[in-house]
């Protein structure tokens, strides 16, 4: 971490954002390119700060959206069985509790390959996904999902309203935190929602990031790191109110936020309870943020030392899960193919390519057992339950997993 801290302007309230951690020059986290392709060369300074006024934690600089979300955006939401089940369960709940009128309408911002909306398509519920990345949008359309291949923002919301009428539910998973122009999004949602409608979104929870030292949640696409307090503030700026929060275990710890027009719904006790916890723990206080930055520096030292000593001992090491998150770890720690010769991943969109900046080849999961390595770094640690169960043979053959959150350890 450097002590040459900088300030920027808050994307929520225009207050002063004070930097608390710097990850240096980083590539785009999803720039999986063919070996030698210069398209992967783009770099930016990855640093994160906190707004002194509204407490929103956010990146210090913004990557233009078209560089990240385009036709070849490689992330496929349906790659995890667990996440498919997660979204199917939520779709059924929204159908039962919220989409109860004669002609309900649900909009999803960032529907990706249709992992959630395919459920509504199968049920014949009026729905629309707004998804700028063409390749994944085509995958959704192929499942019978109605998709608009564009960025959601205020002008898009106004068009959707004119064409389809008001939405009873607007939903976004792992997408709202990706969008620096969040004022335009919230104005759009406020315009699009029916009078009694709700905006539900789920994103990584900053309290979980601090508790787990999961600094790899910080990368180009994750612009905001929400808390109850900062979301409450942001909602009120747009005539909306945070009426419920629900902790989720997916993706290493998330919150599901429910917003409604101010005064239209009772506020669940969970909102005040979690806000009080944040206050008590000093979640965005200078002491907490300084401790987080120093824990992260320790993880870097320990992980590099471990990988170097395993190499010196002649042990084989591979990576598991070419996550966007792994870009921050690999580039911040300076880990390349000399320490991790390849990473296995289920996404066909990443296989045969190399990881951004660190140029580690990505191979299909079959390469993992051919033969099993001595050690595997679990970059997709947020899918640990699913992966450890499915790869039980690795552990049985004597293989060991290397984890690096909340600290570097071998299991
Ligand atoms: N909702 C899925 C999930 O939870 O698995 C996809 C999450 S993916 C990490 C983020 C998605 O947001 C990408 O498919 C990206 O193209 C989309 N996205 C980014 N900016 C957007 C915007 N302004 N409007 C709609 N979608 C956007
Ligand atoms: P995510 O952490 O952003 O969800 O990305 C998870 C990555 O890990 C994605 O590229 C798919 C990959 N993956 C596997 O290779 N095997 C698995 O079993 C799971 C669940 C994910
Ligand atoms: Zn602010």
XYZ file of C-alpha atoms and ligand atoms in Angstrom:
460
model
C 0.000 0.000 0.000
C 1.387 3.447 -0.670
C 0.996 6.396 1.612
C 0.637 8.811 -1.226
C -3.166 8.800 -0.761
C -5.336 10.607 -3.282
C -8.890 11.919 -3.299
C -11.663 11.689 -5.887
C -15.283 12.821 -6.235
C -18.072 10.577 -4.894
C -20.247 9.070 -7.648
C -23.242 9.157 -5.295
C -23.155 12.495 -3.462
C -20.221 14.452 -5.015
C -18.434 14.425 -1.619
C -14.718 13.748 -1.128
C -13.586 10.124 -1.545
C -10.463 9.304 0.485
C -8.277 6.458 -0.801
C -7.472 3.597 1.590
C -5.940 0.849 -0.553
C -3.962 0.827 -3.798
C -3.560 -2.323 -5.928
C -1.400 -0.646 -8.552
C -1.600 -1.042 -12.308
C -4.173 -3.680 -13.266
C -5.617 -5.116 -16.494
C -9.335 -5.525 -17.186
C -10.361 -8.462 -15.001
C -12.305 -10.212 -17.766
C -9.807 -9.618 -20.613
C -9.178 -13.291 -21.340
C -7.359 -13.079 -24.678
C -5.641 -15.514 -27.020
C -1.916 -15.751 -26.211
C -0.085 -12.739 -27.708
C -3.240 -10.683 -28.444
C -2.452 -7.016 -27.595
C -6.165 -6.454 -26.842
C -5.332 -7.522 -23.286
C -2.795 -4.712 -22.752
C -5.143 -2.006 -21.366
C -4.184 -0.992 -17.812
C -5.597 1.294 -15.142
C -4.749 2.143 -11.525
C -6.903 0.071 -9.180
C -7.433 1.843 -5.860
C -10.380 2.074 -3.504
C -11.616 4.826 -1.208
C -14.476 5.856 1.057
C -16.689 8.946 0.754
C -16.296 11.229 3.743
C -19.926 12.389 3.406
C -22.160 9.425 2.450
C -19.666 6.610 3.382
C -20.003 4.861 0.016
C -16.901 2.756 -0.677
C -15.896 3.029 -4.342
C -13.062 2.797 -6.838
C -10.892 5.873 -7.297
C -11.097 5.717 -11.089
C -13.570 4.393 -13.613
C -12.981 2.144 -16.632
C -15.193 3.063 -19.659
C -18.162 0.659 -19.680
C -17.740 -0.453 -23.314
C -14.249 -1.739 -22.537
C -15.707 -4.167 -19.983
C -19.187 -5.084 -21.231
C -19.132 -5.947 -24.917
C -19.937 -8.822 -27.250
C -17.151 -11.040 -25.890
C -17.784 -10.489 -22.162
C -16.895 -13.978 -20.901
C -18.744 -14.379 -17.577
C -21.511 -16.972 -17.793
C -23.892 -16.890 -14.833
C -25.209 -20.406 -15.459
C -21.747 -21.936 -14.891
C -22.571 -22.657 -11.253
C -25.271 -25.187 -10.348
C -25.587 -23.525 -6.963
C -26.242 -20.099 -8.525
C -28.830 -21.583 -10.921
C -30.699 -22.921 -7.895
C -30.265 -19.630 -6.013
C -31.907 -17.609 -8.798
C -34.667 -20.170 -9.446
C -35.633 -20.011 -5.741
C -35.724 -16.208 -5.771
C -37.749 -16.132 -9.007
C -40.335 -18.456 -7.444
C -40.495 -16.254 -4.331
C -40.936 -13.025 -6.309
C -43.638 -14.703 -8.402
C -45.495 -15.786 -5.275
C -45.129 -12.594 -3.194
C -44.786 -9.691 -5.617
C -45.913 -10.635 -9.118
C -49.488 -11.338 -8.088
C -51.546 -8.955 -10.263
C -53.355 -9.947 -13.476
C -50.415 -8.949 -15.775
C -47.239 -8.697 -13.703
C -44.038 -7.386 -15.282
C -40.461 -8.005 -14.102
C -37.309 -6.337 -15.454
C -33.777 -7.593 -14.824
C -30.758 -5.297 -15.167
C -27.782 -7.428 -16.289
C -29.611 -10.690 -16.989
C -26.445 -12.233 -18.485
C -27.242 -15.673 -19.983
C -30.779 -15.664 -18.582
C -30.010 -17.671 -15.438
C -32.914 -15.961 -13.614
C -35.277 -14.833 -16.372
C -35.462 -18.253 -18.042
C -37.608 -19.238 -15.066
C -40.110 -16.415 -15.808
C -39.984 -17.219 -19.540
C -40.933 -20.840 -18.786
C -43.799 -19.652 -16.536
C -45.090 -17.268 -19.213
C -44.564 -14.167 -17.002
C -44.073 -10.841 -18.820
C -40.372 -10.047 -18.380
C -37.492 -8.136 -19.943
C -33.753 -8.448 -19.479
C -31.530 -5.450 -20.212
C -28.067 -6.764 -21.021
C -25.318 -4.863 -22.883
C -22.963 -7.808 -23.477
C -24.067 -9.259 -26.810
C -22.721 -12.805 -26.478
C -24.379 -13.541 -23.151
C -27.561 -11.737 -24.261
C -27.744 -14.131 -27.235
C -27.465 -17.079 -24.874
C -30.409 -15.703 -22.879
C -32.468 -15.152 -26.036
C -31.766 -18.735 -27.130
C -33.501 -19.864 -23.909
C -36.646 -17.917 -24.834
C -35.812 -14.889 -22.641
C -36.862 -11.427 -23.890
C -33.656 -9.344 -23.955
C -32.805 -5.797 -24.899
C -29.115 -5.699 -25.848
C -28.153 -2.355 -24.331
C -27.000 -0.679 -21.096
C -29.690 0.074 -18.548
C -29.740 3.751 -17.568
C -32.352 6.488 -17.286
C -33.015 6.881 -21.054
C -33.345 3.090 -21.479
C -35.732 2.925 -18.507
C -37.940 5.604 -20.044
C -38.066 3.648 -23.328
C -38.909 0.403 -21.522
C -41.680 2.164 -19.615
C -43.164 3.544 -22.847
C -43.066 0.119 -24.546
C -44.000 -2.218 -21.703
C -45.608 -0.135 -18.951
C -44.490 0.010 -15.297
C -42.566 -2.826 -13.684
C -43.733 -4.513 -10.488
C -40.226 -5.759 -9.783
C -36.879 -4.513 -11.042
C -34.082 -6.923 -10.172
C -30.299 -6.833 -10.476
C -27.742 -9.357 -9.190
C -24.039 -8.630 -9.167
C -24.676 -5.760 -11.550
C -25.654 -2.596 -9.660
C -22.253 -2.488 -7.954
C -20.709 -2.565 -11.462
C -22.273 0.736 -12.531
C -20.503 4.045 -11.689
C -23.349 6.133 -13.217
C -25.622 4.885 -10.444
C -27.653 8.120 -10.251
C -28.925 7.489 -13.776
C -29.816 3.907 -12.806
C -31.794 4.956 -9.734
C -33.622 7.716 -11.605
C -34.458 5.137 -14.272
C -35.684 2.597 -11.729
C -37.762 5.270 -9.952
C -39.393 6.130 -13.298
C -39.994 2.519 -14.292
C -41.398 1.085 -11.049
C -45.162 0.811 -10.563
C -46.446 2.797 -7.523
C -46.217 -0.269 -5.255
C -43.276 -1.868 -7.048
C -39.912 -2.881 -5.605
C -36.288 -2.746 -6.696
C -34.383 -5.811 -5.441
C -30.624 -6.096 -5.883
C -27.912 -8.300 -4.465
C -24.222 -7.477 -4.373
C -21.115 -8.259 -2.288
C -21.460 -6.799 1.225
C -18.566 -4.621 2.325
C -18.787 -6.003 5.886
C -18.077 -9.511 4.526
C -15.161 -8.190 2.465
C -13.599 -6.595 5.542
C -14.261 -9.620 7.739
C -12.743 -12.059 5.210
C -10.010 -9.756 3.893
C -11.435 -10.650 0.486
C -9.568 -7.924 -1.369
C -10.051 -9.831 -4.633
C -13.635 -8.530 -4.695
C -11.973 -5.253 -5.679
C -11.475 -5.082 -9.460
C -12.461 -2.903 -12.427
C -16.064 -4.162 -12.664
C -16.823 -3.847 -8.941
C -17.079 -0.089 -8.713
C -19.133 0.166 -5.496
C -18.986 -1.773 -2.233
C -22.367 -1.278 -0.602
C -23.320 -1.051 3.051
C -26.756 -0.601 4.616
C -25.898 2.966 5.543
C -24.645 4.034 2.119
C -27.546 2.360 0.285
C -30.053 4.030 2.635
C -28.542 7.406 1.825
C -28.431 6.747 -1.923
C -32.049 5.500 -2.025
C -33.397 8.601 -0.256
C -31.687 10.843 -2.822
C -34.076 9.344 -5.405
C -37.322 9.225 -3.401
C -36.753 5.556 -2.602
C -36.332 3.822 0.742
C -34.434 0.741 1.874
C -37.242 -1.436 3.274
C -35.493 -4.790 3.729
C -32.067 -6.427 3.774
C -31.210 -10.103 3.756
C -27.759 -11.610 4.201
C -26.747 -14.114 1.531
C -23.871 -16.585 1.581
C -23.359 -16.577 -2.209
C -20.244 -15.011 -3.775
C -18.450 -14.837 -0.451
C -21.148 -12.876 1.372
C -23.729 -10.555 -0.132
C -26.707 -8.471 0.883
C -30.032 -8.524 -0.906
C -31.494 -5.022 -0.688
C -35.167 -4.183 -1.297
C -36.057 -0.593 -2.179
C -39.574 0.833 -2.521
C -40.980 4.313 -3.033
C -40.555 6.167 0.232
C -43.465 5.583 2.605
C -45.143 2.824 0.606
C -43.913 -0.164 2.654
C -43.113 -0.941 6.263
C -39.379 -1.034 6.916
C -38.292 -4.472 8.166
C -36.440 -4.533 11.534
C -33.424 -6.119 9.788
C -32.552 -2.730 8.252
C -32.054 -0.923 11.572
C -30.409 -4.006 13.113
C -27.745 -4.290 10.425
C -27.224 -0.511 10.275
C -26.569 -0.592 14.045
C -24.057 -3.443 13.591
C -22.218 -1.397 10.964
C -22.108 1.588 13.298
C -20.901 -0.467 16.254
C -18.134 -2.182 14.283
C -16.931 1.098 12.716
C -17.247 -0.557 9.305
C -15.992 2.402 7.280
C -13.866 4.032 9.990
C -10.215 4.909 9.241
C -9.017 2.296 11.780
C -10.972 -0.524 10.055
C -9.853 0.485 6.582
C -6.188 0.810 7.569
C -6.302 -2.644 9.194
C -7.887 -4.099 6.039
C -5.101 -2.628 3.861
C -2.394 -4.041 6.084
C -4.024 -7.517 6.192
C -4.087 -7.492 2.393
C -0.376 -6.659 2.209
C 0.313 -9.625 4.537
C -1.686 -11.984 2.305
C 0.404 -10.929 -0.679
C 3.665 -11.623 1.160
C 2.464 -15.009 2.461
C 0.982 -16.241 -0.820
C 4.060 -15.411 -2.877
C 6.357 -16.994 -0.270
C 4.255 -20.170 -0.204
C 4.163 -20.540 -3.995
C 7.915 -19.897 -4.287
C 8.744 -22.465 -1.638
C 6.470 -25.084 -3.267
C 8.217 -24.454 -6.576
C 11.613 -24.831 -4.876
C 10.433 -28.181 -3.452
C 9.425 -29.345 -6.932
C 5.692 -29.561 -6.081
C 3.098 -29.115 -8.844
C 0.591 -26.282 -8.376
C -2.376 -25.269 -10.552
C -5.173 -22.744 -10.177
C -8.902 -23.535 -9.937
C -11.450 -21.005 -11.287
C -10.236 -18.233 -13.612
C -12.412 -15.716 -11.801
C -12.452 -11.991 -12.490
C -11.395 -11.724 -8.842
C -8.201 -13.656 -9.546
C -6.944 -10.803 -11.763
C -6.455 -8.618 -8.676
C -4.661 -11.405 -6.777
C -2.389 -12.464 -9.636
C -1.419 -8.961 -10.756
C -1.137 -7.456 -7.261
C 1.070 -10.376 -6.150
C 2.989 -10.646 -9.442
C 2.071 -14.333 -9.904
C 2.511 -15.724 -13.429
C 2.829 -19.117 -15.176
C 6.188 -19.688 -13.437
C 4.326 -20.149 -10.143
C 0.891 -21.297 -11.412
C 1.324 -22.972 -14.843
C -2.407 -23.128 -15.662
C -5.890 -22.505 -14.239
C -8.907 -24.782 -14.833
C -12.270 -23.202 -15.546
C -15.666 -24.426 -16.764
C -16.330 -21.332 -18.933
C -15.856 -22.217 -22.596
C -15.435 -18.470 -23.155
C -12.182 -18.492 -21.112
C -10.658 -21.856 -22.077
C -7.739 -21.735 -24.547
C -7.086 -18.128 -23.541
C -4.732 -16.575 -20.991
C -5.545 -14.721 -17.785
C -5.492 -10.911 -17.964
C -2.094 -9.348 -17.284
C -0.611 -12.512 -15.740
C -0.865 -14.605 -18.964
C -1.611 -17.930 -17.281
C -3.276 -20.411 -19.698
C -6.890 -21.383 -18.907
C -7.745 -25.046 -19.453
C -10.973 -27.074 -19.212
C -11.744 -28.789 -15.875
C -10.663 -32.157 -17.343
C -7.027 -30.940 -17.201
C -7.271 -30.843 -13.408
C -7.167 -34.618 -12.934
C -4.749 -35.322 -15.764
C -2.866 -35.922 -13.474
C -3.948 -34.211 -10.250
C -1.409 -31.594 -9.059
C 0.055 -31.611 -5.540
C -1.620 -28.256 -4.736
C -4.436 -26.178 -6.221
C -5.019 -22.484 -5.520
C -8.765 -22.007 -5.128
C -9.377 -18.725 -6.920
C -13.135 -19.455 -7.085
C -13.247 -19.629 -3.256
C -16.765 -18.193 -3.305
C -17.918 -21.473 -4.909
C -15.897 -23.601 -2.464
C -18.754 -25.859 -1.296
C -19.715 -26.760 -4.853
C -16.112 -27.228 -6.060
C -14.739 -29.138 -3.063
C -17.689 -31.554 -3.261
C -17.289 -32.101 -6.986
C -13.480 -32.444 -6.774
C -13.437 -34.837 -3.823
C -11.127 -37.095 -5.862
C -8.369 -34.465 -5.699
C -8.335 -34.460 -1.904
C -8.578 -38.272 -1.819
C -5.550 -38.534 -4.103
C -3.544 -36.513 -1.539
C -3.981 -33.109 -3.183
C -4.258 -29.989 -1.001
C -6.152 -26.761 -1.553
C -4.438 -23.406 -1.075
C -6.796 -20.663 0.159
C -5.864 -17.008 0.652
C -8.886 -15.502 2.408
C -9.133 -14.586 5.211
C -5.425 -15.529 5.277
C -3.094 -17.854 3.406
C -3.652 -21.451 4.509
C -3.611 -24.998 3.176
C -6.584 -27.357 3.620
N -26.942 -11.135 -12.944
C -25.941 -12.104 -13.328
C -25.435 -12.866 -12.132
O -25.668 -12.464 -11.002
O -24.781 -13.882 -12.339
C -24.799 -11.455 -14.103
C -23.759 -10.760 -13.299
S -22.394 -10.200 -14.296
C -21.125 -10.205 -13.092
C -22.731 -8.493 -14.550
C -23.603 -8.249 -15.758
O -24.010 -6.877 -15.764
C -22.909 -8.507 -17.076
O -23.627 -9.468 -17.813
C -22.866 -7.125 -17.739
O -22.933 -7.175 -19.142
C -24.076 -6.449 -17.111
N -24.092 -4.966 -17.095
C -23.065 -4.103 -16.904
N -23.513 -2.832 -16.975
C -24.846 -2.886 -17.194
C -25.873 -1.917 -17.356
N -25.642 -0.605 -17.308
N -27.135 -2.344 -17.587
C -27.422 -3.665 -17.637
N -26.490 -4.635 -17.472
C -25.223 -4.238 -17.260
P -17.330 -15.905 -10.122
O -16.543 -16.036 -8.856
O -17.268 -14.519 -10.694
O -18.715 -16.474 -10.013
O -16.552 -16.796 -11.208
C -16.419 -18.153 -11.018
C -15.489 -18.717 -12.074
O -15.131 -20.040 -11.673
C -16.110 -18.824 -13.446
O -15.133 -18.485 -14.433
C -16.499 -20.282 -13.560
C -15.491 -20.974 -12.668
N -16.006 -22.172 -12.022
C -15.383 -23.377 -12.299
O -14.420 -23.431 -13.076
N -15.875 -24.506 -11.711
C -16.957 -24.479 -10.881
O -17.384 -25.528 -10.387
C -17.578 -23.208 -10.580
C -18.744 -23.139 -9.659
C -17.064 -22.079 -11.181
Zn -20.682 10.245 -1.164
